[in-house]
Coordinates of C-alpha atoms in Angstrom, one line a residue:
M1 CA -12.2 24.3 56.7
S2 CA -10.8 27.0 59.0
S3 CA -7.8 26.7 61.3
K4 CA -10.1 26.8 64.3
T5 CA -12.1 23.9 62.9
I6 CA -9.0 21.9 62.4
G7 CA -7.9 22.6 65.9
I8 CA -11.2 21.3 67.2
I9 CA -10.9 18.1 65.2
I10 CA -7.4 17.5 66.6
S11 CA -8.6 18.1 70.1
C12 CA -11.4 15.6 69.6
F13 CA -8.8 12.9 68.7
F14 CA -6.8 13.7 71.9
A15 CA -10.0 13.4 73.9
V16 CA -10.5 9.7 72.9
S17 CA -8.0 8.4 75.4
A18 CA -6.8 5.0 76.5
L19 CA -3.7 3.8 78.3
A20 CA -0.7 3.9 76.0
Q21 CA 1.9 1.2 75.8
N22 CA 5.6 2.0 75.4
D23 CA 6.1 0.7 71.9
D24 CA 6.4 1.9 68.3
G25 CA 3.2 0.2 67.3
G26 CA 5.0 -2.2 65.1
L27 CA 6.1 0.4 62.6
E28 CA 9.7 -0.7 62.6
D29 CA 8.7 -4.3 61.8
I30 CA 6.4 -3.1 59.0
Q31 CA 9.0 -0.9 57.5
Q32 CA 11.3 -4.0 57.2
I33 CA 8.5 -5.9 55.5
L34 CA 7.8 -3.0 53.1
E35 CA 11.5 -2.9 52.3
F36 CA 11.5 -6.6 51.6
V37 CA 8.6 -6.2 49.2
Q38 CA 9.6 -3.0 47.6
E39 CA 13.1 -4.2 46.7
L40 CA 11.5 -6.7 44.4
T41 CA 10.0 -4.1 42.1
E42 CA 11.0 -0.7 40.6
D43 CA 7.4 0.5 40.6
E44 CA 6.6 3.5 42.8
V45 CA 3.7 2.4 44.9
D46 CA 1.9 4.1 47.8
L47 CA 3.7 2.4 50.7
T48 CA 1.9 4.7 53.2
Q49 CA -1.5 3.2 52.3
I50 CA 0.0 -0.3 52.5
T51 CA 1.5 0.5 55.9
Q52 CA -1.9 1.5 57.2
D53 CA -3.4 -1.8 55.9
L54 CA -0.7 -3.8 57.7
L55 CA -1.2 -1.9 60.9
E56 CA -4.9 -2.7 60.6
L57 CA -4.0 -6.4 60.4
K58 CA -1.8 -6.0 63.5
R59 CA -4.8 -4.6 65.4
H60 CA -7.1 -7.3 64.1
P61 CA -4.9 -10.4 63.3
I62 CA -6.2 -13.2 61.2
N63 CA -6.9 -16.5 63.0
L64 CA -4.7 -18.9 61.0
N65 CA -6.7 -21.9 62.2
K66 CA -10.0 -20.6 60.9
A67 CA -9.2 -18.2 58.0
N68 CA -10.3 -19.1 54.5
V69 CA -8.3 -18.4 51.3
Q70 CA -9.8 -15.0 50.8
E71 CA -8.9 -13.8 54.3
L72 CA -5.3 -15.2 54.0
E73 CA -4.9 -13.3 50.7
K74 CA -5.2 -10.0 52.6
L75 CA -1.7 -10.6 53.7
I76 CA 0.2 -9.1 50.8
F77 CA 3.2 -11.4 51.2
I78 CA 1.1 -14.6 50.8
H79 CA -0.1 -15.6 47.3
S80 CA -3.0 -17.9 46.5
L81 CA -0.9 -21.1 46.3
S82 CA 0.6 -20.6 49.8
A83 CA -2.8 -19.6 51.2
Q84 CA -4.3 -22.8 49.8
K85 CA -1.4 -24.9 51.1
I86 CA -1.9 -23.5 54.6
I87 CA -5.5 -24.6 54.5
D88 CA -4.6 -28.0 53.2
Y89 CA -2.0 -28.5 55.9
R90 CA -4.6 -27.4 58.5
T91 CA -7.1 -29.9 57.1
E92 CA -4.6 -32.8 57.3
S93 CA -3.1 -31.9 60.7
G94 CA -6.2 -30.6 62.5
V95 CA -4.8 -27.4 63.8
I96 CA -1.5 -25.4 63.6
R97 CA -0.1 -25.3 67.1
S98 CA 3.1 -23.4 66.4
Y99 CA 4.4 -21.1 63.8
S100 CA 7.5 -23.3 63.5
E101 CA 5.1 -25.8 61.8
L102 CA 4.7 -23.4 58.8
I103 CA 8.1 -24.2 57.5
R104 CA 6.8 -27.7 56.8
I105 CA 4.5 -26.2 54.2
D106 CA 6.0 -26.0 50.7
G107 CA 6.8 -22.4 49.7
I108 CA 7.1 -21.0 53.3
D109 CA 10.6 -20.6 54.8
R110 CA 11.5 -19.3 58.3
E111 CA 11.6 -15.7 57.2
L112 CA 8.1 -15.8 55.8
A113 CA 6.8 -17.8 58.8
K114 CA 8.1 -15.1 61.1
I115 CA 6.4 -12.4 59.0
I116 CA 3.1 -14.3 59.1
S117 CA 3.3 -14.6 62.9
Q118 CA 3.1 -10.8 63.2
F119 CA -0.3 -10.6 61.6
T120 CA -2.0 -13.8 62.7
I121 CA -3.0 -15.7 65.8
L122 CA -3.4 -19.4 66.5
E123 CA -6.8 -19.9 68.1
N124 CA -6.6 -17.8 71.3
K125 CA -2.8 -17.7 71.5
P126 CA -1.2 -14.2 71.7
L127 CA 0.7 -12.9 68.7
E128 CA 4.3 -14.0 68.5
N129 CA 7.0 -11.5 67.7
S130 CA 4.6 -8.6 67.4
T131 CA 3.2 -5.7 69.4
A132 CA -0.3 -5.9 70.8
L133 CA -2.3 -3.0 69.5
N134 CA -5.7 -3.7 70.8
N135 CA -5.4 -1.1 73.5
N136 CA -4.0 1.5 71.2
R137 CA -6.9 2.7 69.2
T138 CA -6.1 6.4 68.7
E139 CA -3.0 7.7 66.9
I140 CA -1.8 11.1 65.8
N141 CA 1.4 11.8 63.8
F142 CA 3.1 15.2 63.3
L143 CA 5.8 15.4 60.7
S144 CA 8.1 18.2 59.6
F145 CA 10.6 17.8 56.9
Q146 CA 13.0 20.3 55.2
K147 CA 15.8 20.3 52.7
T148 CA 18.6 22.8 52.9
P149 CA 20.1 25.0 51.4
K150 CA 17.0 26.5 49.8
S151 CA 16.5 26.4 46.1
I152 CA 16.6 29.6 44.0
G153 CA 12.8 29.6 43.8
Y154 CA 12.7 31.0 47.3
D155 CA 15.0 33.9 46.8
G156 CA 13.2 36.1 44.3
S157 CA 13.7 34.1 41.2
S158 CA 10.8 33.9 38.7
P159 CA 8.5 32.0 39.0
Q160 CA 8.5 32.5 42.8
L161 CA 7.8 29.7 45.2
R162 CA 4.9 31.1 47.4
G163 CA 5.5 29.3 50.7
H164 CA 8.0 28.0 53.2
P165 CA 10.6 25.4 52.3
R166 CA 9.4 23.0 55.0
R167 CA 6.8 20.2 54.5
Y168 CA 4.2 19.6 57.3
L169 CA 2.0 16.6 57.7
V170 CA -0.6 15.6 60.3
R171 CA -2.1 12.2 60.1
A172 CA -4.6 10.9 62.7
S173 CA -6.9 7.9 63.1
S174 CA -9.2 6.6 65.8
E175 CA -11.0 3.3 66.2
L176 CA -14.0 3.0 68.4
S177 CA -15.1 -0.4 69.6
N178 CA -14.2 -2.2 66.3
T179 CA -17.3 -0.6 64.7
F180 CA -16.3 3.0 63.9
K181 CA -13.1 4.2 62.5
L182 CA -12.3 7.8 61.5
G183 CA -9.2 9.6 60.3
F184 CA -7.8 12.6 58.5
V185 CA -4.6 13.7 56.7
L186 CA -3.5 17.4 56.5
E187 CA -0.5 18.2 54.4
Q188 CA 1.4 21.3 53.4
D189 CA 4.1 20.6 50.8
A190 CA 7.4 22.5 50.7
G191 CA 6.9 25.8 48.8
E192 CA 3.1 25.9 49.2
Q193 CA 1.6 29.0 50.8
W194 CA -0.4 28.5 54.1
K195 CA -3.7 30.4 54.0
S196 CA -6.7 29.6 56.1
S197 CA -6.1 25.9 55.9
P198 CA -3.5 23.4 54.7
D199 CA -3.2 22.9 50.9
F200 CA -4.4 19.3 51.1
M201 CA -7.0 17.7 53.4
S202 CA -8.4 14.2 53.4
A203 CA -10.8 12.6 55.9
Y204 CA -12.9 9.5 56.2
L205 CA -15.5 7.8 58.5
L206 CA -15.6 4.0 58.3
F207 CA -18.5 2.0 59.8
K208 CA -18.6 -1.8 60.1
P209 CA -22.2 -2.8 61.1
K210 CA -22.6 -6.0 63.1
K211 CA -24.9 -8.8 61.9
S212 CA -25.9 -6.9 58.8
I213 CA -25.6 -7.4 55.0
F214 CA -23.5 -4.2 55.0
K215 CA -19.9 -5.2 55.5
H216 CA -18.4 -1.7 55.2
I217 CA -19.8 1.8 54.8
V218 CA -17.3 4.6 54.1
F219 CA -17.9 8.3 53.9
G220 CA -15.1 10.5 52.8
D221 CA -12.0 9.4 50.9
Y222 CA -11.4 5.8 50.0
H223 CA -9.9 3.3 47.5
L224 CA -11.6 0.5 45.6
N225 CA -10.1 -2.8 44.6
Y226 CA -12.0 -5.0 42.2
A227 CA -11.1 -8.2 40.2
Q228 CA -7.7 -7.8 38.5
N229 CA -8.0 -4.0 38.5
L230 CA -8.6 -3.7 34.7
L231 CA -11.8 -1.8 35.5
M232 CA -11.1 -0.3 38.8
G233 CA -8.2 -0.5 41.2
P234 CA -6.3 1.4 43.9
N235 CA -3.3 3.6 43.1
F236 CA -1.1 1.6 45.5
S237 CA -1.1 -1.8 43.8
F238 CA 2.3 -3.5 43.2
G239 CA 3.3 -4.0 39.7
K240 CA 5.6 -6.5 37.9
S241 CA 8.1 -8.0 40.4
L242 CA 9.8 -11.2 41.5
Y243 CA 7.1 -11.3 44.2
M244 CA 4.5 -13.5 42.4
A245 CA 2.0 -12.9 45.3
S246 CA 1.6 -9.3 44.0
W247 CA 0.6 -10.4 40.5
F248 CA -2.8 -11.7 41.5
R249 CA -5.2 -9.1 42.8
T250 CA -7.1 -10.6 45.7
G251 CA -10.7 -9.5 44.9
Q252 CA -12.9 -6.6 45.9
S253 CA -12.7 -4.4 48.9
I254 CA -13.0 -0.8 50.1
K255 CA -10.2 0.8 52.0
A256 CA -10.3 4.2 53.7
N257 CA -7.6 6.6 52.4
S258 CA -4.8 7.3 54.8
S259 CA -2.3 8.5 52.3
S260 CA -1.1 12.1 51.6
A261 CA -1.1 11.3 47.8
E262 CA -3.4 14.0 46.3
F263 CA -4.6 11.9 43.4
G264 CA -6.1 8.5 42.8
F265 CA -8.6 8.2 45.6
R266 CA -12.4 8.5 45.4
R267 CA -14.2 11.0 47.6
G268 CA -17.8 10.4 48.5
L269 CA -19.8 7.4 49.7
A270 CA -19.2 3.7 49.3
T271 CA -20.7 0.5 50.8
E272 CA -19.9 -3.2 50.5
L273 CA -22.8 -5.6 50.9
N274 CA -22.7 -9.4 51.4
Y275 CA -25.9 -11.4 50.8
K276 CA -25.4 -15.2 50.6
R277 CA -23.1 -15.8 47.6
L278 CA -23.3 -12.2 46.3
N279 CA -20.8 -9.5 47.2
S280 CA -21.5 -5.9 45.9
I281 CA -19.8 -2.6 46.2
V282 CA -21.9 0.5 45.4
F283 CA -20.2 3.8 45.3
A284 CA -20.5 7.5 44.3
S285 CA -17.7 10.0 44.3
L286 CA -16.9 13.7 43.5
E287 CA -13.3 14.9 43.7
P288 CA -11.4 18.0 42.5
L289 CA -8.6 17.8 39.9
D290 CA -5.8 19.9 38.6
F291 CA -5.1 20.2 34.9
A292 CA -3.2 22.5 32.5
T293 CA -4.4 22.0 28.9
D294 CA -5.5 18.4 28.4
I295 CA -8.2 17.3 30.8
S296 CA -7.4 13.6 30.0
K297 CA -4.0 14.2 31.7
P298 CA -4.6 15.8 35.0
S299 CA -1.6 16.8 37.2
I300 CA -0.9 14.2 39.9
S301 CA 1.9 15.9 41.7
G302 CA -0.4 17.7 44.2
L303 CA 2.0 20.7 44.2
H304 CA 0.7 24.3 44.3
R305 CA 3.8 26.3 44.9
T306 CA 4.0 28.8 42.1
D307 CA 1.4 31.2 40.6
T308 CA 1.1 28.9 37.6
E309 CA 0.6 25.7 39.8
Y310 CA -1.9 27.5 42.1
A311 CA -3.9 28.9 39.1
R312 CA -4.8 25.3 38.1
R313 CA -5.5 24.1 41.6
Y314 CA -8.7 22.2 41.6
N315 CA -9.8 23.8 38.3
A316 CA -11.8 20.7 37.3
Q317 CA -13.9 18.1 39.0
Q318 CA -14.7 14.5 38.4
W319 CA -17.8 12.5 39.4
L320 CA -18.0 8.8 39.3
T321 CA -20.4 6.1 40.3
G322 CA -20.7 2.4 39.8
I323 CA -21.5 -1.1 41.1
L324 CA -19.0 -3.9 41.4
N325 CA -20.5 -7.4 41.8
T326 CA -19.0 -10.8 42.6
M327 CA -20.9 -14.1 42.8
S328 CA -18.9 -16.8 44.6
F329 CA -19.3 -20.5 44.7
N330 CA -17.1 -23.3 46.2
K331 CA -14.2 -23.0 43.8
L332 CA -15.6 -20.7 41.2
S333 CA -16.5 -17.0 41.2
F334 CA -17.8 -14.5 38.6
G335 CA -17.7 -10.8 38.5
L336 CA -19.6 -8.0 36.7
G337 CA -18.7 -4.4 37.2
Y338 CA -19.8 -1.1 35.7
I339 CA -18.6 2.5 36.3
T340 CA -19.8 5.7 34.7
G341 CA -18.8 9.3 35.2
Q342 CA -17.6 12.6 33.8
R343 CA -14.6 14.9 34.2
Q344 CA -15.3 18.6 33.5
S345 CA -13.4 21.9 33.9
D346 CA -14.8 24.7 35.9
D347 CA -15.3 26.8 32.8
N348 CA -17.3 24.0 31.1
V349 CA -14.9 24.1 28.1
H350 CA -13.2 20.8 28.6
Q351 CA -15.1 17.6 29.2
L352 CA -14.5 13.8 29.3
N353 CA -17.0 11.1 29.7
F354 CA -16.4 7.6 31.3
D355 CA -18.4 4.4 30.7
Y356 CA -16.6 1.1 31.4
I357 CA -17.8 -2.4 32.0
S358 CA -16.0 -5.6 32.9
I359 CA -16.6 -9.3 33.4
S360 CA -14.3 -11.5 35.4
A361 CA -13.9 -15.1 36.5
K362 CA -11.7 -17.1 38.9
Y363 CA -11.5 -20.8 39.4
R364 CA -9.5 -22.5 42.1
M365 CA -8.3 -26.0 41.2
Q366 CA -6.1 -28.5 42.9
G367 CA -2.7 -26.9 43.3
G368 CA -3.5 -23.8 41.4
M369 CA -5.9 -21.1 40.0
V370 CA -6.9 -19.6 36.7
Y371 CA -8.5 -16.1 36.4
S372 CA -9.4 -13.6 33.8
E373 CA -10.9 -10.1 33.3
I374 CA -12.2 -8.4 30.2
A375 CA -13.0 -4.7 30.3
Q376 CA -14.6 -2.5 27.7
D377 CA -14.8 1.2 27.1
I378 CA -18.5 1.5 26.1
N379 CA -18.0 4.8 24.4
T380 CA -15.4 3.5 21.9
N381 CA -16.0 -0.3 22.1
I382 CA -12.3 -0.8 22.9
Q383 CA -11.6 -4.0 24.9
A384 CA -8.7 -4.9 27.1
Y385 CA -7.9 -8.5 28.4
H386 CA -6.0 -9.8 31.4
S387 CA -5.8 -13.6 32.0
G388 CA -3.5 -15.5 34.4
L389 CA -2.6 -18.9 35.7
I390 CA -0.7 -19.8 38.9
V391 CA 0.0 -23.4 39.7
S392 CA 2.3 -25.6 41.8
L393 CA 4.2 -27.9 39.4
A394 CA 5.9 -29.6 42.4
P395 CA 6.1 -29.2 46.1
F396 CA 9.2 -27.0 45.6
L397 CA 8.2 -25.3 42.3
N398 CA 5.6 -22.6 41.6
F399 CA 4.7 -21.2 38.1
A400 CA 2.7 -18.2 37.1
T401 CA 1.9 -16.6 33.8
I402 CA -0.2 -13.6 32.7
Y403 CA -1.4 -12.6 29.2
K404 CA -1.9 -8.9 28.8
F405 CA -3.7 -7.2 26.0
Y406 CA -4.1 -3.5 26.6
P407 CA -4.8 -1.5 23.4
Y408 CA -3.1 1.9 23.1
N409 CA -6.6 3.6 23.1
Y410 CA -7.8 1.9 26.2
N411 CA -7.8 5.1 28.3
N412 CA -9.3 4.0 31.6
P413 CA -7.8 6.3 34.2
F414 CA -9.1 4.1 37.1
A415 CA -7.4 0.9 36.1
S416 CA -4.3 -0.4 37.8
A417 CA -3.9 -3.9 36.4
I418 CA -0.4 -5.3 36.4
S419 CA 1.6 -3.7 33.6
S420 CA 5.1 -2.7 32.7
Q421 CA 4.0 0.9 32.5
S422 CA 2.2 3.3 34.9
K423 CA -1.2 2.3 33.4
P424 CA -2.5 -0.8 31.6
Q425 CA -2.3 0.7 28.1
N426 CA -0.5 0.0 24.8
E427 CA 0.9 -3.4 25.8
N428 CA 0.5 -6.9 24.4
G429 CA 2.4 -9.9 25.7
F430 CA 3.1 -12.5 28.4
L431 CA 4.6 -12.2 31.8
T432 CA 5.9 -15.6 33.2
G433 CA 7.4 -16.3 36.6
L434 CA 9.0 -19.1 38.5
E435 CA 9.7 -19.8 42.2
W436 CA 12.0 -22.7 42.8
K437 CA 13.0 -23.7 46.3
L438 CA 16.1 -25.7 45.9
S439 CA 16.5 -26.5 49.6
N440 CA 15.7 -24.9 53.0
A441 CA 18.6 -22.5 52.4
F442 CA 18.5 -21.9 48.6
S443 CA 15.8 -20.5 46.3
I444 CA 15.6 -19.2 42.8
N445 CA 13.0 -16.6 41.6
G446 CA 12.7 -15.2 38.2
Y447 CA 10.4 -13.8 35.5
L448 CA 10.4 -13.2 31.8
D449 CA 8.2 -10.4 30.4
H450 CA 7.9 -10.2 26.6
F451 CA 5.5 -7.6 25.2
K452 CA 5.0 -5.2 22.3
N453 CA 3.8 -1.7 22.4
L454 CA 1.0 -1.6 19.8
N455 CA 0.8 0.8 16.8
T456 CA -0.6 4.2 17.7
K457 CA -2.6 6.6 15.6
E458 CA 0.3 9.1 15.7
L459 CA 2.9 6.4 14.7
P460 CA 1.1 3.8 12.6
S461 CA 4.4 2.2 11.4
Y462 CA 6.1 2.2 14.8
Q463 CA 6.8 -1.1 16.7
W464 CA 8.3 -1.2 20.2
E465 CA 9.3 -4.7 21.3
N466 CA 10.5 -5.4 24.9
T467 CA 12.0 -8.3 26.7
D468 CA 12.6 -8.0 30.4
F469 CA 14.3 -10.9 32.1
L470 CA 15.1 -11.0 35.9
V471 CA 16.6 -13.8 38.0
Q472 CA 17.6 -14.0 41.6
L473 CA 19.4 -16.6 43.6
K474 CA 19.0 -16.3 47.4
W475 CA 20.7 -18.1 50.3
Y476 CA 19.1 -17.9 53.8
K477 CA 20.8 -19.3 56.9
K478 CA 19.5 -19.8 60.5
R479 CA 17.7 -16.4 60.7
R480 CA 21.0 -14.6 60.6
W481 CA 22.4 -14.7 57.1
E482 CA 20.7 -13.7 54.0
V483 CA 22.5 -13.3 50.7
Y484 CA 21.1 -12.8 47.2
F485 CA 22.4 -12.1 43.7
R486 CA 20.2 -10.6 41.1
Y487 CA 20.6 -10.1 37.4
R488 CA 18.3 -8.2 35.1
N489 CA 18.4 -7.7 31.3
K490 CA 16.1 -5.3 29.5
L491 CA 16.0 -5.4 25.7
T492 CA 14.1 -2.8 23.7
I493 CA 13.8 -2.9 19.9
N494 CA 12.4 0.2 18.2
D495 CA 11.3 -0.7 14.7
F496 CA 10.3 2.0 12.3
Q497 CA 9.9 -0.6 9.6
E498 CA 10.8 1.0 6.3
E499 CA 13.1 3.6 8.0
Y500 CA 15.4 2.0 10.6
T501 CA 15.6 -0.2 13.6
T502 CA 17.3 0.6 16.9
T503 CA 18.2 -1.8 19.7
K504 CA 19.0 -1.0 23.3
T505 CA 20.1 -3.4 26.0
K506 CA 20.4 -2.5 29.7
H507 CA 22.0 -4.8 32.3
N508 CA 21.6 -4.6 36.0
T509 CA 23.5 -6.7 38.6
R510 CA 23.0 -6.6 42.4
L511 CA 24.8 -8.4 45.3
H512 CA 23.1 -7.9 48.7
Y513 CA 23.7 -9.5 52.1
S514 CA 22.4 -8.9 55.6
Y515 CA 23.6 -10.4 58.9
K516 CA 21.9 -10.4 62.3
P517 CA 24.3 -11.5 65.0
N518 CA 21.5 -11.0 67.6
S519 CA 18.0 -9.6 67.9
A520 CA 19.3 -6.0 68.3
F521 CA 21.7 -5.6 65.4
R522 CA 21.4 -6.0 61.7
L523 CA 24.1 -5.2 59.2
S524 CA 23.3 -4.9 55.4
Q525 CA 25.5 -4.2 52.4
R526 CA 24.7 -3.9 48.7
L527 CA 26.7 -3.5 45.5
E528 CA 24.8 -2.6 42.4
Y529 CA 26.1 -2.2 38.9
N530 CA 24.3 -1.1 35.7
F531 CA 25.7 -0.9 32.2
S532 CA 24.3 -0.2 28.7
G533 CA 26.8 0.1 26.0
T534 CA 29.6 2.4 27.2
D535 CA 27.3 4.0 29.9
K536 CA 27.5 2.6 33.4
G537 CA 26.4 3.2 37.0
M538 CA 27.5 1.9 40.3
L539 CA 26.1 2.1 43.8
M540 CA 27.3 0.7 47.1
Y541 CA 25.8 1.1 50.6
C542 CA 26.2 -0.1 54.1
D543 CA 23.3 -0.2 56.6
L544 CA 23.5 -0.6 60.4
Q545 CA 20.3 -1.1 62.4
W546 CA 20.3 -1.2 66.2
R547 CA 17.0 -1.9 68.0
P548 CA 17.5 -3.2 71.5
K549 CA 14.4 -4.5 73.1
E550 CA 15.4 -3.5 76.6
L551 CA 16.1 0.2 75.7
P552 CA 13.8 2.9 74.4
W553 CA 16.3 3.8 71.7
A554 CA 16.7 2.7 68.1
L555 CA 19.2 3.7 65.5
D556 CA 19.4 3.4 61.7
V557 CA 22.6 4.5 59.8
R558 CA 23.3 4.3 56.1
Y559 CA 26.4 5.2 54.1
T560 CA 26.1 5.3 50.3
I561 CA 28.5 6.0 47.5
F562 CA 27.5 6.1 43.8
D563 CA 29.1 6.8 40.4
V564 CA 26.6 7.0 37.6
D565 CA 27.4 8.3 34.1
N566 CA 24.0 9.7 33.3
F567 CA 20.3 9.8 34.4
D568 CA 19.4 6.9 32.1
Q569 CA 21.7 4.7 34.3
R570 CA 20.2 6.0 37.5
I571 CA 20.0 3.5 40.4
Y572 CA 17.1 3.4 42.9
A573 CA 17.6 2.4 46.5
F574 CA 14.7 2.1 49.0
E575 CA 15.0 4.2 52.2
A576 CA 12.8 3.7 55.3
S577 CA 12.8 7.3 56.4
L578 CA 10.4 8.6 59.1
P579 CA 7.2 6.8 59.9
Y580 CA 4.7 7.0 57.0
T581 CA 7.3 8.6 54.8
F582 CA 9.2 6.5 52.3
A583 CA 11.8 7.4 49.7
I584 CA 13.1 5.5 46.7
P585 CA 15.5 8.2 45.4
A586 CA 17.3 8.0 42.1
H587 CA 21.1 8.1 42.4
S588 CA 22.9 9.7 39.5
N589 CA 26.2 11.7 39.0
T590 CA 29.0 11.0 41.4
G591 CA 28.8 11.4 45.2
S592 CA 27.5 10.0 48.4
K593 CA 24.2 9.9 50.4
N594 CA 24.3 9.3 54.1
Y595 CA 21.6 9.4 56.7
I596 CA 20.9 8.7 60.4
K597 CA 17.6 8.0 62.0
I598 CA 17.0 7.9 65.7
R599 CA 13.9 6.7 67.5
Y600 CA 13.1 7.3 71.2
K601 CA 10.1 5.6 72.8
G602 CA 10.7 6.4 76.4
F603 CA 7.8 8.9 76.7
R604 CA 4.5 7.7 78.1
K605 CA 2.3 8.5 75.2
C606 CA 4.7 9.7 72.5
N607 CA 7.4 8.3 70.3
L608 CA 9.9 10.5 68.7
W609 CA 11.9 10.0 65.4
L610 CA 14.7 12.3 64.2
Y611 CA 16.2 12.1 60.7
Y612 CA 19.2 13.7 59.2
G613 CA 20.5 13.0 55.7
I614 CA 23.1 14.6 53.4
W615 CA 23.8 14.4 49.7
K616 CA 27.3 15.3 48.5
Y617 CA 28.2 15.4 44.8
T618 CA 31.8 15.5 43.6
N619 CA 31.3 16.1 39.9
I620 CA 28.7 18.9 39.9
Q621 CA 28.4 22.2 41.7
Q622 CA 24.6 22.7 41.2
I623 CA 21.8 20.3 42.1
S624 CA 18.5 20.0 40.1
S625 CA 17.3 22.7 37.7
G626 CA 14.7 25.5 37.3
I627 CA 13.0 26.7 40.5
N628 CA 14.4 23.7 42.3
L629 CA 18.0 24.6 41.5
I630 CA 20.3 24.5 44.5
E631 CA 23.6 26.4 43.9
S632 CA 25.7 24.0 45.9
N633 CA 27.0 20.4 45.7
L634 CA 25.5 19.7 49.1
K635 CA 21.9 19.0 50.0
R636 CA 20.7 18.3 53.6
E637 CA 17.5 16.7 54.7
I638 CA 16.2 17.2 58.2
G639 CA 13.0 15.7 59.6
I640 CA 11.1 15.1 62.9
N641 CA 8.1 12.9 63.6
L642 CA 6.1 12.8 66.8
R643 CA 3.6 10.0 67.2
F644 CA 1.0 10.1 69.9
R645 CA -0.8 6.9 70.9
L646 CA -3.8 7.4 73.2

C-alpha cells in the first residue's frame, strides 16, 4: 500500500462527517474501568481491543429491561451469576426503573451499578453518567510517542537500529447507519525504518445484515471467541484473577481487530450465522508471520528495527479455516468446533500442520452454571480438558472452581483458555475462587490455584508443583472512599526426584486507597511490598486526577518511588497513558517514575492529550542493555495524541 493510497483512505474518513460533540467519547471513564479490571490480574492483555469493545457498547447500549443472559455477559465486569440475578430481579419486579435499584441485587454494589449504567439503558431512558455517542460515528486518532535520550542502537552501534526513535500510530474507524463499520490501524514502532508504507497495517470491514440469518460478516482482520477458548480464542482474554467474571468465557463471537498488536489476529473472511437454535461461525484466514529458526515459535514482538529483525519480517505464512457451532436450548447448549490449517516458511523448508477439534457444553441451573470443553489435537491424539462450576451458595456468597488439564504436548497456538501461563499447556490442577459480601461496605475476594506442571519429554523425572493463593479485603463507603488490602503467596516446588528438591516462596502485600471528595477530584495512594527469602521490593505511588465537568481540561499526575533488589522481585503498576495506549511497566532497581497527562477538549472536532513521564534511577548509571542501552540514569517519555470525532 503506497503513501498516496494511505492518504486517500484517511481523506475518505474525514469526508464521512457529522456534528461533533465536545467530549472525550467516554475514554476517561473506560480507562478507569480497565484499571479496575487490570489491577486484579498480572496477565498482559490487549486492553486496546477491550477498550474498543467497551466503546462499541457505549454507542449501542444494552437494554437492561430486555436483555437476556448472553447479552448481559458481553459486559466484561458482569459474570453469569450477576447476569442471571438481574433477570430474576426483573422478572419479580416487572421492570428496573432506576439504576439505584441494582444495589438490591446480591453481588452488585454502588460502584458496579454505576459502571453498568454507562453501558446500558432502561427502556427508552437516556444513559446515566455516560456520554452519548450515537452522533459520533467517525473517529481518527494520531499518536506520537518517543523516549529520550536515545539508546546506543541509534548512534552507530552494531546492530544498528534502522529508523527513528519515535513511535507513530494512526487508528481510525467509521460506522455507517449501524450496518457497516470499517476501520484501520497503521503503526511504525520506534527504530523501524519508514519506506513506502508503515511497518504494520491492519484493516477491516464489518457488515451487520438486517433481517438475515447472517449476524456478522467481517472482511479483513478479526478475532474469534469460542466456548472456553481451549480450541480457539482471542489474544486479549483475561486470565487468572480475583475477577471471577473473567474466568468464564461468554461464548462465541467475531470481533473486528482494532489493536496495534501484530500477532494473534486472523486475516481473511469470517461470518456468523444464526438459524433457530443453531449459531455457527465459518472463517478462513491467511496471515504473515515472523520466525527465526523454529516455526512453532514465531516472533510476536512485531519489531523490525535491525537488519536481523527485518530479515525475518513476514518470512512465513499461516492459513487457517474452520467452523464453530453452538446449539442452544433453554438452559442447555452444546458446541462442536473444528479448525485446520498450516504454517509454512517462504522457502518451504519449515512446515507445521494444524488439526484440532473440540466439544463443549454449558448448563444453567438455579443459582449457578456448569460448563466444560474438551479439545483434541487430531494429528497427535492429545486431549486437553477444561471444566468449571460457578454457583451462588448464599445471597452474599459466590463460589467458582475450574479443573484444568493441559498436557505439555498440547501445542494449540490458537487457544487462550484460562491458565497460569501464557498458553493452556503443561498444567494440571484446580483453580477455586470465592466472593463474599460481608455487608454493603465490606467484601472479601480470593482464589486458590494449585497445579502441577506435567513431566516433559526433555525432563521425564521433573515435577513442578505450584500453589498460588490470593485474598483481598475491600471497604467501600458512599462513593467516596475505597480501601483494599491484598495478600498473595506463591509457592513453587521443583522436584527432581532422585536428585534434589527446591522450594521457593514469594509474598506480595498491597494496601491501596482512593478518595473522591467531589466529582472532579480523585486521590489514590498505594503501598506494595514483595519479599522472597532475603530479597525484597517496595513501591509507593500517589495519583491525583482532576476532571471538572464544566471545564475542557483534565489532569492526571502520578509520583512513584520504588526500591527493588532484583528483577525477580519486580513490581508492576498499571498506567493509563494516552488514549488506546496502556502500560504495565515493571519497576526494579531503586528510583522514581513520575508522569503528567493533560487533556484538552475545547476544540470543536478534536481532543488533545499530552503526556510527559520521567524515570530516574539512583543505584545505576545505565538503563537496559544491548541495542536498547541508555547511558544515563534518566529516561524521559513524551507523547501526544490527537483524536478527531466527525
